[in-house]
CSV table of C-alpha atoms and ligand atoms in Angstrom, one decimal:
chain,number,residue,atom,x,y,z
A,3,MET,CA,23.1,-28.2,-22.4
A,4,LYS,CA,19.7,-28.9,-21.0
A,5,THR,CA,18.0,-26.2,-18.7
A,6,SER,CA,15.3,-27.2,-16.6
A,7,ARG,CA,12.1,-24.9,-17.1
A,8,ARG,CA,12.6,-24.3,-13.3
A,9,GLY,CA,16.5,-23.5,-14.0
A,10,PHE,CA,15.9,-21.4,-17.2
A,11,LEU,CA,12.6,-19.4,-15.4
A,12,GLN,CA,15.7,-18.4,-12.5
A,13,LEU,CA,18.3,-17.8,-15.4
A,14,SER,CA,16.2,-15.2,-17.2
A,15,ALA,CA,15.0,-14.0,-14.1
A,16,SER,CA,18.5,-13.2,-13.0
A,17,SER,CA,19.4,-11.9,-15.7
A,18,ILE,CA,16.5,-9.9,-16.4
A,19,ILE,CA,15.7,-8.1,-13.5
A,20,GLY,CA,19.6,-8.1,-11.7
A,21,TYR,CA,18.9,-10.8,-9.1
A,22,SER,CA,22.2,-12.1,-7.8
A,23,ALA,CA,21.0,-13.2,-4.1
A,24,LEU,CA,20.8,-16.7,-3.8
A,25,GLY,CA,18.0,-18.4,-1.3
A,26,SER,CA,16.0,-15.8,-1.4
A,27,PRO,CA,11.6,-16.5,-1.2
A,28,LEU,CA,11.7,-14.5,-4.8
A,29,PHE,CA,13.4,-18.3,-6.5
A,30,SER,CA,10.8,-20.1,-5.7
A,31,GLU,CA,8.2,-18.1,-6.2
A,32,ILE,CA,9.8,-17.3,-9.8
A,33,ALA,CA,9.5,-22.1,-10.3
A,34,GLU,CA,5.4,-21.5,-8.9
A,35,ALA,CA,5.3,-18.3,-11.7
A,36,ALA,CA,3.3,-19.0,-15.2
A,37,THR,CA,5.6,-20.2,-17.9
A,38,GLY,CA,5.8,-17.3,-20.4
A,39,TYR,CA,7.2,-14.9,-16.8
A,40,THR,CA,10.0,-12.6,-18.3
A,41,GLY,CA,10.1,-9.6,-14.6
A,42,GLN,CA,10.3,-7.2,-17.8
A,43,ILE,CA,7.1,-5.4,-17.5
A,44,PRO,CA,5.9,-3.8,-13.7
A,45,ILE,CA,2.8,-4.3,-13.3
A,46,CYS,CA,0.8,-4.4,-10.0
A,47,GLN,CA,-2.8,-6.1,-8.7
A,48,HIS,CA,-5.2,-3.6,-7.2
A,49,MET,CA,-8.7,-4.4,-5.6
A,50,THR,CA,-9.5,-8.2,-6.5
A,51,ASN,CA,-12.8,-9.3,-4.7
A,52,SER,CA,-14.2,-13.1,-5.9
A,53,HIS,CA,-15.4,-12.2,-9.3
A,54,SER,CA,-13.0,-9.4,-10.7
A,55,ALA,CA,-9.1,-8.0,-10.2
A,56,GLN,CA,-8.2,-4.9,-11.4
A,57,LEU,CA,-4.4,-4.1,-12.6
A,58,THR,CA,-2.2,-1.3,-13.9
A,59,VAL,CA,1.0,-2.3,-16.0
A,60,LEU,CA,3.5,0.3,-17.1
A,61,THR,CA,3.6,0.7,-20.8
A,62,ASN,CA,6.4,2.3,-22.8
A,63,GLY,CA,4.4,5.2,-24.3
A,64,SER,CA,5.6,4.0,-28.5
A,65,ASN,CA,4.6,0.9,-27.9
A,66,PRO,CA,1.2,-0.2,-26.9
A,67,TYR,CA,0.3,-3.7,-25.2
A,68,ALA,CA,-2.0,-6.1,-26.1
A,69,TYR,CA,-3.7,-8.2,-23.5
A,70,LYS,CA,-5.3,-11.7,-22.0
A,71,VAL,CA,-5.7,-13.4,-18.9
A,72,TYR,CA,-6.8,-17.2,-18.8
A,73,ASP,CA,-7.3,-19.7,-15.8
A,74,ALA,CA,-5.5,-22.8,-15.1
A,75,LYS,CA,-7.7,-24.9,-18.4
A,76,GLY,CA,-6.6,-22.5,-20.9
A,77,ARG,CA,-10.2,-20.6,-21.0
A,78,PRO,CA,-9.4,-17.2,-21.8
A,79,GLN,CA,-11.3,-14.6,-19.5
A,80,ALA,CA,-13.1,-11.6,-20.0
A,81,ILE,CA,-10.3,-8.7,-19.3
A,82,GLN,CA,-11.1,-4.4,-20.2
A,83,ILE,CA,-8.4,-1.6,-19.9
A,84,TRP,CA,-10.6,0.7,-19.0
A,85,ASP,CA,-8.0,3.5,-18.9
A,86,HIS,CA,-4.9,5.0,-19.4
A,87,GLU,CA,-2.8,8.0,-20.1
A,88,ILE,CA,0.9,8.9,-21.9
A,89,ARG,CA,1.9,11.5,-21.6
A,90,LYS,CA,3.5,14.1,-24.1
A,91,SER,CA,6.9,14.7,-21.4
A,92,TYR,CA,8.1,11.0,-20.6
A,93,HIS,CA,8.3,7.8,-22.8
A,94,GLN,CA,6.2,5.3,-20.1
A,95,GLY,CA,2.7,5.3,-19.5
A,96,ILE,CA,-0.2,3.6,-17.8
A,97,ASP,CA,-3.0,1.3,-18.3
A,98,LYS,CA,-5.6,0.4,-16.2
A,99,LEU,CA,-7.1,-3.6,-16.7
A,100,TYR,CA,-10.4,-5.1,-15.4
A,101,VAL,CA,-10.8,-8.2,-15.3
A,102,SER,CA,-14.2,-10.0,-14.9
A,103,GLY,CA,-16.1,-13.2,-14.2
A,104,LEU,CA,-13.7,-15.2,-12.6
A,105,GLU,CA,-14.6,-17.9,-10.1
A,106,PRO,CA,-13.5,-17.8,-6.3
A,107,ASP,CA,-10.4,-17.6,-5.1
A,108,ASN,CA,-9.3,-19.2,-8.5
A,109,SER,CA,-5.2,-18.5,-9.9
A,110,TYR,CA,-5.0,-16.3,-13.3
A,111,TYR,CA,-2.6,-15.6,-15.8
A,112,LEU,CA,-2.2,-12.3,-17.2
A,113,GLN,CA,0.2,-12.4,-20.8
A,114,VAL,CA,1.6,-9.0,-21.8
A,115,ILE,CA,1.7,-9.1,-25.5
A,116,ASP,CA,3.8,-7.2,-28.1
A,117,LYS,CA,0.9,-6.2,-30.8
A,118,ASP,CA,3.3,-5.7,-33.3
A,119,ARG,CA,5.0,-9.4,-33.1
A,120,GLY,CA,2.5,-11.6,-31.3
A,121,THR,CA,5.0,-12.7,-28.9
A,122,VAL,CA,4.0,-12.7,-25.0
A,123,LEU,CA,6.8,-10.0,-23.2
A,124,ASP,CA,6.1,-11.0,-19.6
A,125,GLU,CA,3.2,-13.1,-17.9
A,126,ARG,CA,2.3,-13.7,-14.2
A,127,LYS,CA,-0.2,-15.3,-12.0
A,128,PHE,CA,-2.6,-13.5,-10.0
A,129,LYS,CA,-6.1,-14.6,-7.9
A,130,SER,CA,-9.4,-14.4,-7.5
A,131,LEU,CA,-10.0,-13.1,-3.2
A,132,LYS,CA,-13.0,-14.2,-1.3
A,133,LEU,CA,-13.8,-11.2,0.6
A,134,SER,CA,-17.1,-12.3,2.8
A,135,SER,CA,-15.5,-16.7,3.8
A,136,ARG,CA,-13.4,-15.7,6.6
A,137,SER,CA,-13.5,-13.2,9.5
A,138,ASN,CA,-9.3,-13.4,9.7
A,139,VAL,CA,-7.0,-11.2,7.1
A,140,ARG,CA,-3.5,-11.5,7.0
A,141,PHE,CA,-2.1,-7.6,5.4
A,142,ALA,CA,1.1,-6.2,4.8
A,143,LEU,CA,1.4,-2.4,6.2
A,144,VAL,CA,3.8,-0.1,4.2
A,145,SER,CA,4.7,3.1,4.1
A,146,CYS,CA,8.5,4.9,2.3
A,147,ALA,CA,9.6,3.6,-0.3
A,148,SER,CA,12.8,4.9,-1.4
A,149,ASP,CA,13.8,3.6,-4.6
A,150,PHE,CA,17.3,5.2,-4.1
A,151,PHE,CA,17.8,2.7,-1.7
A,152,THR,CA,18.2,0.1,-4.5
A,153,THR,CA,19.5,-3.0,-2.6
A,154,HIS,CA,16.4,-3.3,-0.7
A,155,ALA,CA,13.9,-2.0,-3.3
A,156,ARG,CA,14.8,-5.7,-4.4
A,157,THR,CA,15.1,-7.8,-1.6
A,158,MET,CA,12.4,-5.8,0.5
A,159,TRP,CA,9.6,-6.8,-1.4
A,160,ASP,CA,10.9,-10.4,-1.8
A,161,ASN,CA,10.1,-10.9,1.6
A,162,LEU,CA,6.8,-9.3,2.3
A,163,PHE,CA,5.7,-11.1,-0.9
A,164,ALA,CA,7.9,-14.7,1.2
A,165,GLN,CA,5.2,-13.7,3.8
A,166,LYS,CA,1.6,-14.4,1.6
A,167,PRO,CA,-0.6,-11.7,2.6
A,168,ASP,CA,-3.7,-11.5,1.6
A,169,MET,CA,-3.4,-7.5,0.5
A,170,ILE,CA,-1.1,-4.9,1.1
A,171,PHE,CA,-1.6,-1.7,1.7
A,172,LEU,CA,0.4,1.0,1.2
A,173,ILE,CA,0.0,4.1,3.5
A,174,GLY,CA,2.2,7.0,1.9
A,175,ASP,CA,5.6,7.5,0.2
A,176,ALA,CA,5.3,4.7,-2.1
A,177,VAL,CA,6.6,7.4,-4.4
A,178,TYR,CA,9.0,10.2,-3.6
A,179,CYS,CA,8.4,12.2,-6.0
A,180,ASP,CA,10.5,15.2,-4.7
A,181,PHE,CA,13.8,13.7,-3.7
A,182,ARG,CA,16.7,15.7,-6.4
A,183,CYS,CA,13.9,17.6,-8.5
A,184,ALA,CA,12.1,20.5,-8.9
A,185,THR,CA,8.6,19.7,-8.0
A,186,THR,CA,6.4,20.4,-11.6
A,187,GLU,CA,3.6,17.9,-13.1
A,188,GLU,CA,6.2,16.7,-14.9
A,189,ASN,CA,8.5,15.1,-12.5
A,190,ILE,CA,6.0,13.9,-10.6
A,191,TRP,CA,5.1,11.7,-13.7
A,192,ARG,CA,8.5,11.2,-14.3
A,193,ARG,CA,8.6,9.8,-10.3
A,194,TYR,CA,5.9,7.7,-10.8
A,195,CYS,CA,7.0,6.0,-14.1
A,196,GLU,CA,10.9,5.4,-12.9
A,197,THR,CA,9.8,4.4,-8.5
A,198,ARG,CA,7.4,1.6,-10.8
A,199,SER,CA,10.0,0.2,-12.8
A,200,ARG,CA,12.4,0.1,-9.6
A,201,LEU,CA,10.6,-1.6,-6.9
A,202,ARG,CA,10.1,-4.8,-7.1
A,203,HIS,CA,7.2,-6.0,-6.1
A,204,PHE,CA,6.3,-4.7,-9.6
A,205,ARG,CA,7.8,-7.8,-11.2
A,206,GLN,CA,6.9,-10.4,-8.8
A,207,PRO,CA,5.8,-13.6,-10.5
A,208,SER,CA,2.7,-13.5,-8.7
A,209,LEU,CA,1.0,-10.7,-7.8
A,210,ILE,CA,-0.8,-9.9,-4.3
A,211,PRO,CA,-3.9,-7.2,-4.6
A,212,THR,CA,-2.3,-3.9,-3.5
A,213,LEU,CA,-4.6,-0.8,-2.0
A,214,ALA,CA,-2.5,2.4,-1.2
A,215,VAL,CA,-3.2,6.1,-0.2
A,216,TRP,CA,-0.7,8.9,-0.5
A,217,ASP,CA,1.0,10.9,1.7
A,218,ASP,CA,2.9,14.1,1.0
A,219,HIS,CA,5.7,12.1,-0.4
A,220,ASP,CA,3.6,11.4,-3.1
A,221,TYR,CA,0.9,14.2,-3.2
A,222,GLY,CA,4.5,15.7,-4.0
A,223,ARG,CA,6.1,18.0,-1.9
A,224,ASN,CA,7.0,17.2,1.9
A,225,ASN,CA,4.4,17.7,4.3
A,226,MET,CA,2.2,20.0,1.5
A,227,CYS,CA,-1.1,20.3,2.7
A,228,LYS,CA,-4.5,21.9,0.6
A,229,THR,CA,-2.9,24.4,-1.1
A,230,PHE,CA,-0.5,22.7,-2.6
A,231,LYS,CA,-0.8,24.0,-6.9
A,232,TYR,CA,0.0,20.3,-8.4
A,233,LYS,CA,-2.3,18.7,-6.6
A,234,VAL,CA,-5.4,18.6,-8.9
A,235,SER,CA,-2.9,16.2,-11.7
A,236,SER,CA,-1.2,14.6,-9.2
A,237,LYS,CA,-4.3,13.3,-7.9
A,238,ARG,CA,-4.7,11.5,-11.3
A,239,THR,CA,-1.2,10.1,-11.7
A,240,PHE,CA,-2.1,8.6,-8.0
A,241,ASP,CA,-5.3,7.5,-9.1
A,242,LEU,CA,-3.9,6.2,-12.3
A,243,PHE,CA,-0.7,3.8,-11.0
A,244,PHE,CA,-2.7,3.3,-7.5
A,245,GLY,CA,-6.1,3.7,-7.9
A,246,SER,CA,-9.3,1.4,-8.2
A,247,ARG,CA,-13.3,1.6,-8.7
A,248,ASN,CA,-15.7,0.7,-7.2
A,249,THR,CA,-16.1,-3.0,-7.0
A,250,ASP,CA,-17.9,-5.8,-4.6
A,251,GLY,CA,-16.8,-4.7,-0.9
A,252,PHE,CA,-14.8,-1.8,-2.3
A,253,LYS,CA,-15.7,2.0,-2.6
A,254,ARG,CA,-13.8,5.7,-3.1
A,255,THR,CA,-14.5,8.1,-0.8
A,256,MET,CA,-13.3,11.1,-1.1
A,257,GLY,CA,-9.6,12.5,-2.7
A,258,VAL,CA,-7.9,9.1,-2.7
A,259,GLY,CA,-9.0,7.5,0.4
A,260,SER,CA,-11.2,4.9,0.2
A,261,GLN,CA,-13.5,2.2,2.5
A,262,LEU,CA,-12.7,-1.5,1.7
A,263,THR,CA,-14.9,-4.1,3.7
A,264,ALA,CA,-13.8,-7.4,3.6
A,265,PHE,CA,-13.1,-10.9,5.8
A,266,GLY,CA,-15.5,-9.0,8.8
A,267,HIS,CA,-13.3,-5.5,9.3
A,268,LYS,CA,-13.9,-2.3,7.4
A,269,PHE,CA,-10.3,-0.6,6.5
A,270,PHE,CA,-11.1,3.3,5.5
A,271,PHE,CA,-7.9,4.9,4.1
A,272,LEU,CA,-7.6,8.4,4.9
A,273,ASP,CA,-6.8,11.2,2.2
A,274,ASP,CA,-4.4,13.5,4.9
A,275,ARG,CA,-3.0,15.9,2.5
A,276,TYR,CA,-5.9,16.8,-0.7
A,277,PHE,CA,-8.0,18.8,2.2
A,278,ARG,CA,-5.1,19.3,4.5
A,279,ASP,CA,-5.2,22.4,7.0
A,280,GLU,CA,-2.1,24.4,7.2
A,281,ALA,CA,-0.8,22.6,10.7
A,282,GLN,CA,-1.4,24.3,14.0
A,283,SER,CA,-3.8,26.8,12.5
A,284,GLY,CA,-6.8,25.5,14.3
A,285,GLY,CA,-7.9,23.3,11.2
A,286,MET,CA,-8.5,20.0,10.6
A,287,MET,CA,-6.5,16.7,8.8
A,288,TRP,CA,-8.8,15.5,6.6
A,289,GLY,CA,-11.1,18.2,5.9
A,290,GLY,CA,-14.7,18.2,7.2
A,291,ASP,CA,-16.7,16.3,4.6
A,292,GLN,CA,-14.0,13.3,4.6
A,293,GLN,CA,-13.9,13.3,8.4
A,294,GLU,CA,-18.1,13.4,8.2
A,295,LEU,CA,-18.2,10.6,5.7
A,296,LEU,CA,-16.4,8.4,7.4
A,297,LEU,CA,-18.1,8.7,11.1
A,298,GLU,CA,-21.3,8.0,9.0
A,299,LYS,CA,-19.1,4.9,7.4
A,300,ILE,CA,-17.9,3.8,10.4
A,301,CYS,CA,-20.9,3.8,13.0
A,302,GLU,CA,-23.1,2.0,10.6
A,303,ASN,CA,-22.1,-1.6,12.0
A,304,SER,CA,-20.1,-2.7,14.8
A,305,LYS,CA,-17.8,-4.4,12.4
A,306,PRO,CA,-14.0,-4.1,13.5
A,307,THR,CA,-12.9,-1.2,11.9
A,308,TRP,CA,-9.3,-0.4,10.7
A,309,LEU,CA,-7.9,3.2,10.3
A,310,LEU,CA,-5.0,4.3,8.2
A,311,ASN,CA,-3.9,7.2,7.8
A,312,GLY,CA,0.0,8.2,6.4
A,313,SER,CA,0.3,10.5,9.3
A,314,GLN,CA,1.0,9.5,12.5
A,315,PHE,CA,-2.3,9.5,14.8
A,316,PHE,CA,-1.6,10.2,18.4
A,317,THR,CA,1.9,11.0,18.9
A,318,GLY,CA,3.8,14.4,20.0
A,319,TYR,CA,7.0,13.7,18.0
A,320,HIS,CA,9.3,17.1,17.9
A,321,LYS,CA,9.4,17.7,14.1
A,322,GLN,CA,6.9,15.3,12.6
A,323,GLU,CA,3.4,15.6,11.5
A,324,SER,CA,0.8,13.9,13.6
A,325,PHE,CA,-2.8,14.4,14.2
A,326,ALA,CA,-2.6,15.2,17.6
A,327,LYS,CA,-0.3,17.4,17.2
A,328,ASP,CA,-0.6,19.8,14.3
A,329,TYR,CA,-4.7,19.5,14.9
A,330,GLY,CA,-5.0,18.9,18.0
A,331,LYS,CA,-8.9,20.0,18.8
A,332,ASN,CA,-10.0,19.0,15.8
A,333,PHE,CA,-8.0,14.8,16.9
A,334,ALA,CA,-10.1,15.6,20.0
A,335,ASP,CA,-13.6,16.3,18.8
A,336,LEU,CA,-12.7,13.5,16.2
A,337,LEU,CA,-11.7,10.7,19.4
A,338,THR,CA,-15.4,12.0,21.5
A,339,LYS,CA,-17.0,10.8,18.1
A,340,LEU,CA,-15.2,8.0,17.4
A,341,ARG,CA,-16.0,7.4,21.3
A,342,LYS,CA,-20.3,7.3,20.2
A,343,CYS,CA,-19.3,3.5,17.7
A,344,ASP,CA,-20.7,0.4,18.0
A,345,GLY,CA,-16.8,-1.5,17.1
A,346,PRO,CA,-13.4,-1.8,18.2
A,347,ILE,CA,-11.0,0.3,17.0
A,348,ALA,CA,-7.2,-0.1,15.6
A,349,PHE,CA,-5.4,2.3,14.2
A,350,ALA,CA,-2.5,2.4,11.5
A,351,SER,CA,0.4,4.9,10.7
A,352,GLY,CA,3.7,5.1,8.2
A,353,ASP,CA,5.9,8.1,7.6
A,354,VAL,CA,8.2,8.6,10.5
A,355,HIS,CA,10.7,6.4,9.7
A,356,PHE,CA,10.9,4.3,12.1
A,357,SER,CA,8.3,1.1,13.7
A,358,GLU,CA,6.2,1.1,16.8
A,359,VAL,CA,3.5,-0.5,18.2
A,360,SER,CA,1.5,2.1,20.8
A,361,SER,CA,-1.2,1.9,23.6
A,362,VAL,CA,-3.8,4.1,23.6
A,363,ASP,CA,-4.9,5.0,27.3
A,364,PRO,CA,-8.8,4.3,27.4
A,365,LYS,CA,-9.9,7.5,28.5
A,366,TYR,CA,-9.7,8.2,24.9
A,367,LEU,CA,-12.1,5.6,23.4
A,368,GLY,CA,-13.4,3.9,26.5
A,369,TYR,CA,-11.1,0.9,25.8
A,370,ARG,CA,-7.3,0.2,25.6
A,371,THR,CA,-6.4,0.6,21.7
A,372,TYR,CA,-3.5,0.3,19.3
A,373,GLU,CA,-1.5,2.7,17.1
A,374,TYR,CA,0.5,0.8,14.0
A,375,THR,CA,3.3,2.6,12.6
A,376,SER,CA,4.7,1.1,9.9
A,377,SER,CA,7.8,2.9,8.6
A,378,ALA,CA,10.2,3.4,6.4
A,379,ILE,CA,10.3,-0.3,4.4
A,380,HIS,CA,13.6,1.6,2.4
A,381,SER,CA,14.4,4.9,2.9
A,382,ILE,CA,16.7,7.3,5.3
A,383,ASN,CA,16.5,6.0,8.9
A,384,PHE,CA,18.7,6.5,11.6
A,385,PRO,CA,17.8,5.0,15.2
A,386,VAL,CA,16.3,7.6,16.9
A,387,GLN,CA,14.8,5.9,19.8
A,388,LEU,CA,15.6,8.1,22.2
A,389,ILE,CA,15.1,11.4,20.7
A,390,TYR,CA,12.0,10.2,20.0
A,391,ARG,CA,11.0,8.5,23.7
A,392,ASN,CA,7.6,7.5,23.9
A,393,PRO,CA,6.2,6.3,27.4
A,394,ARG,CA,3.2,3.8,25.2
A,395,ARG,CA,5.3,2.6,23.3
A,396,GLU,CA,5.4,-1.2,23.2
A,397,GLU,CA,7.8,-2.0,20.4
A,398,PHE,CA,9.8,-0.1,17.8
A,399,THR,CA,12.8,-0.7,15.5
A,400,TRP,CA,14.1,1.6,13.1
A,401,HIS,CA,15.7,-0.7,10.9
A,402,HIS,CA,14.6,-0.9,7.0
A,403,ASN,CA,11.1,-3.1,7.9
A,404,PHE,CA,7.1,-3.9,6.6
A,405,LEU,CA,4.2,-4.6,9.1
A,406,ILE,CA,2.6,-8.1,8.8
A,407,ILE,CA,-0.2,-8.0,10.4
A,408,ASP,CA,-2.9,-10.8,11.3
A,409,SER,CA,-5.6,-9.6,12.5
A,410,THR,CA,-9.7,-11.2,13.9
A,411,ALA,CA,-12.6,-10.0,14.0
A,412,GLY,CA,-15.1,-10.8,16.6
A,413,ARG,CA,-18.0,-10.0,18.4
A,414,ASN,CA,-16.9,-6.2,19.6
A,415,ALA,CA,-13.2,-7.2,19.7
A,416,MET,CA,-10.4,-7.8,17.3
A,417,GLN,CA,-7.2,-9.9,17.4
A,418,ILE,CA,-4.7,-8.7,16.3
A,419,LYS,CA,-0.3,-10.4,15.3
A,420,ALA,CA,1.9,-7.8,14.2
A,421,ARG,CA,4.9,-8.5,13.1
A,422,SER,CA,8.1,-6.2,12.0
A,423,ILE,CA,9.7,-8.3,9.2
A,424,ASN,CA,13.3,-6.3,8.0
A,425,ALA,CA,15.6,-6.3,5.2
A,426,ARG,CA,17.2,-10.0,7.0
A,427,ASN,CA,14.2,-11.5,6.3
A,428,LYS,CA,14.0,-12.1,10.2
A,429,ILE,CA,12.0,-10.8,13.0
A,430,GLU,CA,12.8,-7.4,14.1
A,431,PHE,CA,9.9,-7.1,17.3
A,432,SER,CA,6.2,-9.3,17.5
A,433,HIS,CA,3.3,-8.1,19.3
A,434,GLN,CA,-0.3,-9.4,19.7
A,435,ALA,CA,-2.9,-7.3,21.5
A,436,VAL,CA,-7.1,-8.2,22.1
A,437,ILE,CA,-9.0,-5.0,21.1
A,438,ARG,CA,-12.5,-4.7,22.9
A,439,ARG,CA,-15.0,-2.6,23.0
A,440,THR,CA,-16.3,-2.5,25.9
B,19,FE2,FE1,8.6,8.6,3.9
């Protein structure tokens, strides 16, 4: 029987990653993919600019891989394993790859090779990304990805990749370290490996650059703050699996926080765990140094800014963490300082297992802005809109969903279109706003 390349790729993908839902966006992606695609090996693309890309590969501890990268004409590219780790307690590890010498907005192919046999085990397509040529960006905003929701751990990511965002921003609970197990360093490592194996984010034929910051569950334990016993080891694990090293457009800040400067915007990923004081103790959410660094960087110029944080900013829901509720004095002080910055600011958060768009009254920053909360892509959810009432809420869904945000930077303004996409690949809500610094 003769099988076309497309047919072969569909068959191999279906057998290897257990795919059954015909008509899913994943199939068209497979048809476009690199010829060696099998989806066998979990791979993630991280910070990428016009000349470099960073990737991670989940490895099998006993059998290290070799790697090759080439362009569409078959020309090889420079690639370096710049960090890696395997631990005695578990059979899987991580390789961190740095690919350099890329041309702007070009396609490349990463091959994972069996060192002993020389055969190609898997192959993925990725692109370099020119960060400075335009002032609009499409990003996916995602939180709360429990690998125990096995069906949606597959289909939600196919839906997300089909939206073709420029980048994916994971803002917390990308790994549930503490689910059904004791909090130990060994379990944290195991849960990172298991989650990487189970989410189809990491099996996509064509990769999308993903930046991440953690919240409590990928930090290690529910609602933990700076006193968490395993925070140093946990940070190392998060950095290995999700971190990027400094490059043009990207700078690590404090904890697992970072700053991305791209597409006419600034994006600040805030670490809301490593330096966090106890809730309602009169302390700080980000710690003094991280907050000072943020304010210094925001005030450098008037570029439109996104602040991305695991916990919500402005809400005060009973039994949910938030900056306003748990660190009221710190939050009021922060808003007074943000009010003095020249550029418009939008807020992005996750954590609460529902999505909403909430208006932020001009009394806080001197102009109307919005908080976009995206949660959960696949985790425990309930219809909580009546329990958690919010008069400032303009849109809401409790279904599994993620946000696709189109943000355009203008002079003292940003135009934002947010869409919530659900498990049926349908729009749950759509919201448009202009944030203008007056
Ligand atoms: Fe969560």
